[in-house]
Structure formats: C-alpha cells, structure tokens
Short mmCIF file of C-alpha atoms and ligand atoms in Angstrom, two decimals:
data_model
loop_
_atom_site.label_atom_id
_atom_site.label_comp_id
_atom_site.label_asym_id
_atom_site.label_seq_id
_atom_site.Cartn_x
_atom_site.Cartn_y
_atom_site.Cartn_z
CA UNK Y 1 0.00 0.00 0.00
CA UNK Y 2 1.25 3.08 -0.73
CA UNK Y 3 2.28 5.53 2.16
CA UNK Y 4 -0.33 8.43 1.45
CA UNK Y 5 -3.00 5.40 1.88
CA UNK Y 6 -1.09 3.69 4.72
CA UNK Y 7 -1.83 6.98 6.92
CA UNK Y 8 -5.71 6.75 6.60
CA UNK Y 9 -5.30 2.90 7.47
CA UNK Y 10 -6.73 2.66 11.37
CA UNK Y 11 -4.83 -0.97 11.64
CA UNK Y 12 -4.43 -2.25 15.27
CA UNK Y 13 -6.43 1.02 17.05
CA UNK Y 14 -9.03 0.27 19.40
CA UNK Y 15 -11.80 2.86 18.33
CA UNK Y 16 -14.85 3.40 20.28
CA UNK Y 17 -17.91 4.88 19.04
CA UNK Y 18 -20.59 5.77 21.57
CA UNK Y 19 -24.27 5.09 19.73
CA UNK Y 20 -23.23 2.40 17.67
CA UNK Y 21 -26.08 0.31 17.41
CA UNK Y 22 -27.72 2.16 14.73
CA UNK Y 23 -27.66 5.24 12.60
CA UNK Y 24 -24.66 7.31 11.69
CA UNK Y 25 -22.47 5.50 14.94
CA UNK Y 26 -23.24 2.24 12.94
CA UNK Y 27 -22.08 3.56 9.62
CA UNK Y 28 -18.96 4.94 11.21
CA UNK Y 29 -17.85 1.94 13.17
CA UNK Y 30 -18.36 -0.25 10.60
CA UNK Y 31 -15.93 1.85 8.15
CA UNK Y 32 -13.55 1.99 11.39
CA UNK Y 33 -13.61 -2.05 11.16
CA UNK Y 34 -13.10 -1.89 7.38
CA UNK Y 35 -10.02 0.39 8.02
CA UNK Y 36 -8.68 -2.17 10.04
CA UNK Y 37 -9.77 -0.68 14.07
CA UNK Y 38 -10.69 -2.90 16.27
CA UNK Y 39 -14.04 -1.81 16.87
CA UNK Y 40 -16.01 -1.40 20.29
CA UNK Y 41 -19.54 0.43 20.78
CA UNK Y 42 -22.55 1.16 23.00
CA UNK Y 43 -25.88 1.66 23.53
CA UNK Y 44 -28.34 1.77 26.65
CA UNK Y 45 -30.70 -0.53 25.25
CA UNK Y 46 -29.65 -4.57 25.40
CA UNK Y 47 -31.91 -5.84 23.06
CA UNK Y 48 -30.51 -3.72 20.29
CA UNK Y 49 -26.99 -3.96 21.16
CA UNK Y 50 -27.17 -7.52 20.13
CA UNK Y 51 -28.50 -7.32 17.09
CA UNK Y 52 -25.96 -4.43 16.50
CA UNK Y 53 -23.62 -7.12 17.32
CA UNK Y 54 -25.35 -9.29 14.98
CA UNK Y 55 -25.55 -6.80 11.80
CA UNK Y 56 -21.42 -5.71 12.53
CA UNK Y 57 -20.80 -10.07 12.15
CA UNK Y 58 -22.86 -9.81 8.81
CA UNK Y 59 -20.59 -7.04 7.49
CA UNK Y 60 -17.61 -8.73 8.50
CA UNK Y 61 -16.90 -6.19 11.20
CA UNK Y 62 -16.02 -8.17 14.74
CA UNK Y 63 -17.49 -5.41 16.74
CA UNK Y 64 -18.34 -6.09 20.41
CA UNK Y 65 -20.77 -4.27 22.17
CA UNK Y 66 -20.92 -2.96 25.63
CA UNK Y 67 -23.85 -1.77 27.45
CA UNK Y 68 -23.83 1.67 29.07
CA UNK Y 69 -25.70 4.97 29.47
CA UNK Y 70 -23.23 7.34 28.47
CA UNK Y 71 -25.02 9.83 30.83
CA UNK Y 72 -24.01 7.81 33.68
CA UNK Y 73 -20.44 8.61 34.79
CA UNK Y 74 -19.96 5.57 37.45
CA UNK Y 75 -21.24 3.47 33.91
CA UNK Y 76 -19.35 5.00 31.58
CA UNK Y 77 -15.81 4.77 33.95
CA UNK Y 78 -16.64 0.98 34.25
CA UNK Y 79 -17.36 0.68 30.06
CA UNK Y 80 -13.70 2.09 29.95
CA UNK Y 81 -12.12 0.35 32.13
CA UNK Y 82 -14.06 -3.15 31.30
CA UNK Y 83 -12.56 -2.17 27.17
CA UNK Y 84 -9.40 -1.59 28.51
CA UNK Y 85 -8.96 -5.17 29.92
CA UNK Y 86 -10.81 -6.82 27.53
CA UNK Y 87 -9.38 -5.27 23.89
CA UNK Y 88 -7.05 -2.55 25.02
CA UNK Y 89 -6.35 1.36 25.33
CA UNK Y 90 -9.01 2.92 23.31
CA UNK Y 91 -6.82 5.28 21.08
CA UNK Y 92 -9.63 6.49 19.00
CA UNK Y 93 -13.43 8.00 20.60
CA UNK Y 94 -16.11 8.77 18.99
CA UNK Y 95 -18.96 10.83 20.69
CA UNK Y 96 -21.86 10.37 18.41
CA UNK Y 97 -24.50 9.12 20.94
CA UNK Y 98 -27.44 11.97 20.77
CA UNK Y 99 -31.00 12.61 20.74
CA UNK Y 100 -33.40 15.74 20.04
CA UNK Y 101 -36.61 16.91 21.09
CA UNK Y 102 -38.68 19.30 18.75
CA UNK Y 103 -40.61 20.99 20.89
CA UNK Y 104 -41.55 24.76 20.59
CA UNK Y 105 -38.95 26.43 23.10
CA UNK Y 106 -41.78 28.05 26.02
CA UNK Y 107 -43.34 24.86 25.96
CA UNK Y 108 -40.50 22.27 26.46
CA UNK Y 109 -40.17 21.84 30.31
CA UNK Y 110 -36.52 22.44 32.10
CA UNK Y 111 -36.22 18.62 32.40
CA UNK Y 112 -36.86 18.03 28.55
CA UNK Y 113 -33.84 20.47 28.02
CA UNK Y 114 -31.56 18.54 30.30
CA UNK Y 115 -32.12 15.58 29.03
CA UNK Y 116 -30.76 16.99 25.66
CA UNK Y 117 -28.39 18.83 26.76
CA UNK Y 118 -26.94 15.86 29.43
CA UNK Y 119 -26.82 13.41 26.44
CA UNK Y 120 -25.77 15.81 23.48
CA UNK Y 121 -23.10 17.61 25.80
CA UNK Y 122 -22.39 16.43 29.34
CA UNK Y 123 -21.71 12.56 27.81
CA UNK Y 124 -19.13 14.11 25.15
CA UNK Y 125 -17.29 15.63 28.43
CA UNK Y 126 -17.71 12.74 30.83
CA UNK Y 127 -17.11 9.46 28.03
CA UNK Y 128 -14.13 11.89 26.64
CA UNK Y 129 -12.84 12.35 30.34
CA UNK Y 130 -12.51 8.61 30.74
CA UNK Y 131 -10.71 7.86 27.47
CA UNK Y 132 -8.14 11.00 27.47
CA UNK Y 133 -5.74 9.19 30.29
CA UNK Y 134 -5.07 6.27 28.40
CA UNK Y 135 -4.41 8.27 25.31
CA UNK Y 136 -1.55 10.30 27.37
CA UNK Y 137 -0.63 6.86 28.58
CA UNK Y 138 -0.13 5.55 24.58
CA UNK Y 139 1.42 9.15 23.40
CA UNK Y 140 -1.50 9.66 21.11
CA UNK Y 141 -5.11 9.68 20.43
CA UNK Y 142 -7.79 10.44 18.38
CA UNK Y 143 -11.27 11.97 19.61
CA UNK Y 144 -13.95 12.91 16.98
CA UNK Y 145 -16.76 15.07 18.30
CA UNK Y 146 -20.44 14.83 16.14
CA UNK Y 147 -21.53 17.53 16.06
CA UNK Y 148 -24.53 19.31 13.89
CA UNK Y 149 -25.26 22.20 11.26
CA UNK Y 150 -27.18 23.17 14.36
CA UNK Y 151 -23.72 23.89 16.12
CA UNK Y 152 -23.93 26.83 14.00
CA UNK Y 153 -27.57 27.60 13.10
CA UNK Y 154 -30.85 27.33 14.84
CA UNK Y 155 -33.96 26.76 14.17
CA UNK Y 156 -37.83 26.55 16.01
CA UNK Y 157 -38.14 24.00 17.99
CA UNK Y 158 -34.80 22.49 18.49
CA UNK Y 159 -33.25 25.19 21.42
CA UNK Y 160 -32.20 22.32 23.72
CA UNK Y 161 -30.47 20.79 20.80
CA UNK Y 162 -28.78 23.59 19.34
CA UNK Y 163 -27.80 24.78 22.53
CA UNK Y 164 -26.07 21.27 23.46
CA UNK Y 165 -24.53 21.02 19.93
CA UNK Y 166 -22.90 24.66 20.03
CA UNK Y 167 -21.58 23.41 23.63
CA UNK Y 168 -19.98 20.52 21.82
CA UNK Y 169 -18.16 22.88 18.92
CA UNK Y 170 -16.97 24.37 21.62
CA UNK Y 171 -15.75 21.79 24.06
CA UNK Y 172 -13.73 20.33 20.51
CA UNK Y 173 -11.97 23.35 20.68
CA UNK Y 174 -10.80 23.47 24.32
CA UNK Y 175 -9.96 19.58 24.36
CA UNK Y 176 -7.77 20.65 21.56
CA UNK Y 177 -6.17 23.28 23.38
CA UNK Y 178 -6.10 21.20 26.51
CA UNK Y 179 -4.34 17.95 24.98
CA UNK Y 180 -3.13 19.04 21.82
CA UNK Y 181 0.40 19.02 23.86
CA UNK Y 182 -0.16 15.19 24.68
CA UNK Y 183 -0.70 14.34 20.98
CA UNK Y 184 -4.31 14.10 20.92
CA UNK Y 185 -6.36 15.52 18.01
CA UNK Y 186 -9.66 16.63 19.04
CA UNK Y 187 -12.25 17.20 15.65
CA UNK Y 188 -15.57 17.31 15.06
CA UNK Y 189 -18.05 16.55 12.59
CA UNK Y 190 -20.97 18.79 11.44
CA UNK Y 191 -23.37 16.63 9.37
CA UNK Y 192 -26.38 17.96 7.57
CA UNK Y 193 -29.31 16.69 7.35
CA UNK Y 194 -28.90 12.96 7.42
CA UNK Y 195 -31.52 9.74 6.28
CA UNK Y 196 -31.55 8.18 10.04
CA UNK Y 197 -34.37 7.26 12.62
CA UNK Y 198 -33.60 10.22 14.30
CA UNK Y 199 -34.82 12.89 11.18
CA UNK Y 200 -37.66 10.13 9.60
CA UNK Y 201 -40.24 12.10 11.22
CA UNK Y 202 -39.13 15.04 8.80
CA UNK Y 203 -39.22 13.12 5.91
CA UNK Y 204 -42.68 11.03 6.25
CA UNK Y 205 -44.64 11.18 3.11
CA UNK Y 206 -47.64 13.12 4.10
CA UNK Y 207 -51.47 11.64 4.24
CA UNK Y 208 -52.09 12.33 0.71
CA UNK Y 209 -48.51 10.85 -0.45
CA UNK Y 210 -46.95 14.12 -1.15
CA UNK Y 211 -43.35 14.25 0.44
CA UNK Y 212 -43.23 15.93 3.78
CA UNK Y 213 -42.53 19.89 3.66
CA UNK Y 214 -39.68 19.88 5.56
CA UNK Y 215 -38.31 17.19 2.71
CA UNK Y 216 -39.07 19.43 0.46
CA UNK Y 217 -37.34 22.55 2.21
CA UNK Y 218 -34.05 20.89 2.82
CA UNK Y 219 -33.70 19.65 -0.77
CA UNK Y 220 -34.09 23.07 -1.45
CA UNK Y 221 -31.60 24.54 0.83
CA UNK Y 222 -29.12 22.10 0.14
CA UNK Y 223 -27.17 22.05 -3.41
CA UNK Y 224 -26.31 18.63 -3.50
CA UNK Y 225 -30.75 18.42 -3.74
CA UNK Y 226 -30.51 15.45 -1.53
CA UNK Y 227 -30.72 14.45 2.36
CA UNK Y 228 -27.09 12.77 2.85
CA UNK Y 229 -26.49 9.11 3.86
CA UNK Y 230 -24.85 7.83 6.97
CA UNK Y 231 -22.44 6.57 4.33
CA UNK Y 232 -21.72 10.29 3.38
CA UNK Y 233 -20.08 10.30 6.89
CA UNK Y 234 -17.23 7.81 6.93
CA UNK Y 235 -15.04 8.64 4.43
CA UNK Y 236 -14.15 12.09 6.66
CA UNK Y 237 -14.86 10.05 10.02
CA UNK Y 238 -12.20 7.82 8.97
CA UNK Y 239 -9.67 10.76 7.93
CA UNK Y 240 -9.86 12.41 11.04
CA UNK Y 241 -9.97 9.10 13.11
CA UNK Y 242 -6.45 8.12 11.05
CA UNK Y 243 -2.59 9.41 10.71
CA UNK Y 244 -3.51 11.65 7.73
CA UNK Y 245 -5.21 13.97 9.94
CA UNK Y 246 -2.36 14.45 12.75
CA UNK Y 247 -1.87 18.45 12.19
CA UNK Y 248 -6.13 18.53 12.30
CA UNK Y 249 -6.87 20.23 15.56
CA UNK Y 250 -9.87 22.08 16.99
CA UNK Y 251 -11.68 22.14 13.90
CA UNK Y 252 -15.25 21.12 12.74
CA UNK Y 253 -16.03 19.19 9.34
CA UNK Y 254 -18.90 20.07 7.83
CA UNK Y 255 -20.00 17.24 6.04
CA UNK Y 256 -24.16 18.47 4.59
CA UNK Y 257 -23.82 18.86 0.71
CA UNK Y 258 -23.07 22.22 0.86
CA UNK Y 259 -26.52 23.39 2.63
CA UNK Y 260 -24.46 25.38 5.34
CA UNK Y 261 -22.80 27.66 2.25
CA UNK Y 262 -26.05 28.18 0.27
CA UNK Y 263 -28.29 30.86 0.70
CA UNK Y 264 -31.38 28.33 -1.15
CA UNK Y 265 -33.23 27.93 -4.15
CA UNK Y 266 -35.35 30.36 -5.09
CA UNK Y 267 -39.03 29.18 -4.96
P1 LIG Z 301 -30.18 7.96 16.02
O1 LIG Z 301 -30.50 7.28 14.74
O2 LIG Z 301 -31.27 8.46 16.90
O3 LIG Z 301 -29.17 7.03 16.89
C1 LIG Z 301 -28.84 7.44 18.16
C2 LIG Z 301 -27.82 6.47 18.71
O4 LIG Z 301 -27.49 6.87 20.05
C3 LIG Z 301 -28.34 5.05 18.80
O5 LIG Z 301 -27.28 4.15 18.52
C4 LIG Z 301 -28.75 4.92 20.26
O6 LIG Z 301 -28.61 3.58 20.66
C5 LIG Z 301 -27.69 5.77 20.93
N1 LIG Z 301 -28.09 6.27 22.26
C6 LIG Z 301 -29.18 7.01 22.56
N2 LIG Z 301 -29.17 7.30 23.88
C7 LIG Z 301 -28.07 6.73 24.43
C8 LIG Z 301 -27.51 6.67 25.74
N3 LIG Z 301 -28.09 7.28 26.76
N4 LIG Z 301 -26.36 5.97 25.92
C9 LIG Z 301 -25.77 5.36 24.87
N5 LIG Z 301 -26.23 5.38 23.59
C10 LIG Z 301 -27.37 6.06 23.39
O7 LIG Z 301 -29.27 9.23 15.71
P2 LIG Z 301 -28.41 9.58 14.40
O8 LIG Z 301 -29.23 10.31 13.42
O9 LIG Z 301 -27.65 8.37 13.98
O10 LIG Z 301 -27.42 10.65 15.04
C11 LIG Z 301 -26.20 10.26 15.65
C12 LIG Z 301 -25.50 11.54 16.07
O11 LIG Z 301 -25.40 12.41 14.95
C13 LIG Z 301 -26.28 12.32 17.15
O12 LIG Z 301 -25.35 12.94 18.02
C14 LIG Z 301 -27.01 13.39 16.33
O13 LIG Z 301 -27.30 14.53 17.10
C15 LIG Z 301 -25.98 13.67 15.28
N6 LIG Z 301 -26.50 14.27 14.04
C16 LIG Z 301 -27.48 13.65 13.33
C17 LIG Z 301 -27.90 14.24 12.13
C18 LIG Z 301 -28.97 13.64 11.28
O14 LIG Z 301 -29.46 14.35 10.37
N7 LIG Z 301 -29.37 12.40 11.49
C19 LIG Z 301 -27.32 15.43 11.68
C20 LIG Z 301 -26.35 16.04 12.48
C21 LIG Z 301 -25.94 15.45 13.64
P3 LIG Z 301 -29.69 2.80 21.59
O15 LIG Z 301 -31.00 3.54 21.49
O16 LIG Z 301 -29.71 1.44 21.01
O17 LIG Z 301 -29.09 2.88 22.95
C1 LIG Z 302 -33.80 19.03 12.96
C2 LIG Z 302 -32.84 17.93 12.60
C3 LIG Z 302 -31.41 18.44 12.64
C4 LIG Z 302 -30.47 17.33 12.24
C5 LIG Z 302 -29.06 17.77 12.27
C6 LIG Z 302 -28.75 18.84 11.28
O1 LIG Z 302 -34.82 18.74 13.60
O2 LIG Z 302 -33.51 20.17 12.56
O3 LIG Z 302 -32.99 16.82 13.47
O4 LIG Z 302 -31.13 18.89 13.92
O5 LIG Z 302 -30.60 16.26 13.11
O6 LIG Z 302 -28.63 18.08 13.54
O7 LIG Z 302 -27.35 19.01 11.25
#
C-alpha cells in the first residue's frame, strides 16, 4: 500500500464509538472495522446492542458491544475500564451518541432540556474524560466530536439541541487546546441533514402521499438536492480518526452537501 494510503489505514487502534447500534455511529464503526480498528460500541438498550452485534458479524466487522448509558459517569468509567482489559487502550473516541426533542422552546419543560443537553453535551465531556488518560498513557489519540449544522444555526423548535450542539463545537476546541500538547487531536463533525431514525419524522410522506414539507425545504436549501447518507459520513470520520489527519486540531467538518454555504433555491 502506498504511504499516502497507509496513513488513513486505522490498523491495530481500538476505536470506540458511543451510539453504535444504529444510525450514523453504525455507519462509522463499521468503516472503522473496514479500516482495520478494532471496533467497540454502545448503547443503553440490550436488546438492540445484540443485534448491532449481529448486523457488525454480517458485514464482516467483529465489533463487540458494551452496554452503558453514556449519561451515567460511574457506567461509563466501568465501560472504559471493562474495554481496557478486555481489547485494550481505546486510542480512537467517537462521541456520536445523541437525541433531540422538537418541541416549541416556552413549551419544552426544564427537564426536557436537560435531558438533551446531558446526552448531546455532558456525555461528550464525561465518556471523553474517561478515554483521554489512556491516550496520554499511549502518546497519542484520536477523539472525533459529532456535532450538527445546528452547532452553527438554529432553528424553532430544536433550542435544547442547538444549545447542546454549540456546547460541543466548543468543548472540541478546548480539548484541543487542553491535549493538543499530549498528541491528541480533538475534531468534530458537522453533518447535515442525514436519512436516520432520528430525522424520519421530517421526511414522512404526508397523508395524501406528497413528500413531507420539511423534505421538500431541505432539498431546497441544500445544493447537492438530496438528504445525505450515513455513508456520506465515513469517508471524513475515517480521515480524522487516522494518521492523515495528525496536524487537524480544533476544527469542525462540515459534512451536509453544501446546505451550510447556500443561501437556497429560489421558490
Ligand atoms: P439515532 O439514529 O437516533 O441514533 C442514536 C444512537 O445513540 C443510537 O445508537 C442509540 O442507541 C444511541 N443512544 C441514545 N441514547 C443513548 C444513551 N443514553 N447511551 C448510549 N447510547 C445512546 O441518531 P443519528 O441520526 O444516527 O445521530 C447520531 C448523532 O449524529 C447524534 O449525536 C445526532 O445529534 C448527530 N447528528 C445527526 C444528524 C442527522 O441528520 N441524522 C445530523 C447532524 C448530527 P440505543 O437507542 O440502542 O441505545
Ligand atoms: C432538525 C434535525 C437536525 C439534524 C441535524 C442537522 O430537527 O432540525 O434533526 O437537527 O438532526 O442536527 O445538522
């Protein structure tokens, strides 16, 4: 293999992606395992982590799961510590576990915001907290932030989101700062609007069959005229996960088809 291709190769890393089970954590994992990681991932729910388990085996992708709410710090210390023993240092992290609520922002109770922001922000901080040691330990490591075109915009509805994903552009940038001495690369990713379970209310066809509005709006918005794939996702996941991406620091990839440059069609 040539050398420019040998530094995107993620052979014998331990990469962990938080959210794995499904989604865009899925899509990146598996294109971790095809770039030679050996892959670990979570989820809260047990059911699903198995057939995650089951669905990585079908790809080829040796991926073993590991249970844990990555809200819970006592949980997410133990996850760490139980990877450690059982595959090794985890040298790459990625923080892609999330949710969202759309609710209109004077009627979405205090709790409903911390929810979001305690997944979308506080887990980054305490999952990242328990991987950075052993990345000092090793002399190196890799931590890729997802973050969202709503790190930079908002919208109605989504303030607990937006909130929680600006929070996360910004804690990139200071675990940068704060281990960029120790060899540690700290990135994030800004997708746009992505085909997942977590947007498919925004794209249901409507009762009389005609695509949803919001379906229509983003094609609009976006020049690429199309909602991206998770698989839009892991060619960049994998560049900033790898070697070729070693000067990379602080900064956040924008991976949405251009919607985030593009002022929008004009009706
Ligand atoms: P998704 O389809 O809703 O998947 C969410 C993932 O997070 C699932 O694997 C889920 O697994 C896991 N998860 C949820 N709560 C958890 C918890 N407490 N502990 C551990 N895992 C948990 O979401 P997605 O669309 O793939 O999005 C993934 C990330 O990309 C999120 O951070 C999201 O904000 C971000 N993002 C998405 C888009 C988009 O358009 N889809 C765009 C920009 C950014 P279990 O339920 O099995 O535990
Ligand atoms: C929404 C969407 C977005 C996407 C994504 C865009 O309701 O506006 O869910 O938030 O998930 O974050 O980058």
């Amino acid at each position: 293999m040539s050398n420019i291709l040998q530094s995107f190769s993620l052979e014998g890393k331990v990469a962990l992606v938080t959210g794995g089970t499904y989604g865009i954590g899925f899509a990146i994992a598996k294109a971790f395992g095809e770039a030679g990681a050996k892959v670990v991932f979570n989820g809260h729910n047990a059911a699903r982590l198995k057939d995650a388990e089951d669905r990585y085996r079908a790809a080829g992708i040796e991926a073993k799961g590991y249970l844990c709410d990555v809200t819970d710090e006592a949980q997410v210390q133990a996850m760490a510590a139980q990877i450690r023993e059982e595959v090794g240092v985890i040298d790459i992290l990625v923080n892609n576990a999330g949710m969202i609520k759309r609710i209109p922002m004077c009627e979405m109770s205090a709790a409903d915001f911390r929810q979001v922001v305690d997944l979308d922000l506080n887990a980054p901080f305490i999952v990242s907290k328990a991987v950075i040691p052993g990345m000092i330990e090793k002399g190196h490591g890799k931590i890729i932030n997802i973050c969202s075109m709503m790190s930079e915009l908002g919208r109605e509805t989504v303030s607990a989101y937006a909130a929680a994903k600006g929070g996360l552009k910004m804690l990139t940038k200071n675990i940068c700062s704060e281990f960029g001495g120790q060899n540690i690369q700290c990135n994030g990713i800004g997708p746009g609007y992505i085909a997942t379970p977590q947007t498919a209310p925004l794209r249901e066809p409507q009762p009389d069959g005609s695509r949803h509005p919001f379906d229509q709006f983003i094609c609009a918005k976006t020049p690429a005229e199309r909602w991206g794939t998770v698989d839009d996702l892991t060619g960049p996941a994998v560049f900033l996960a790898s070697d070729a991406s070693n000067f990379v620091n602080g900064q956040i990839l924008y991976v949405d088809g251009g919607i985030l440059a593009y002022i929008g069609k004009q009706p």
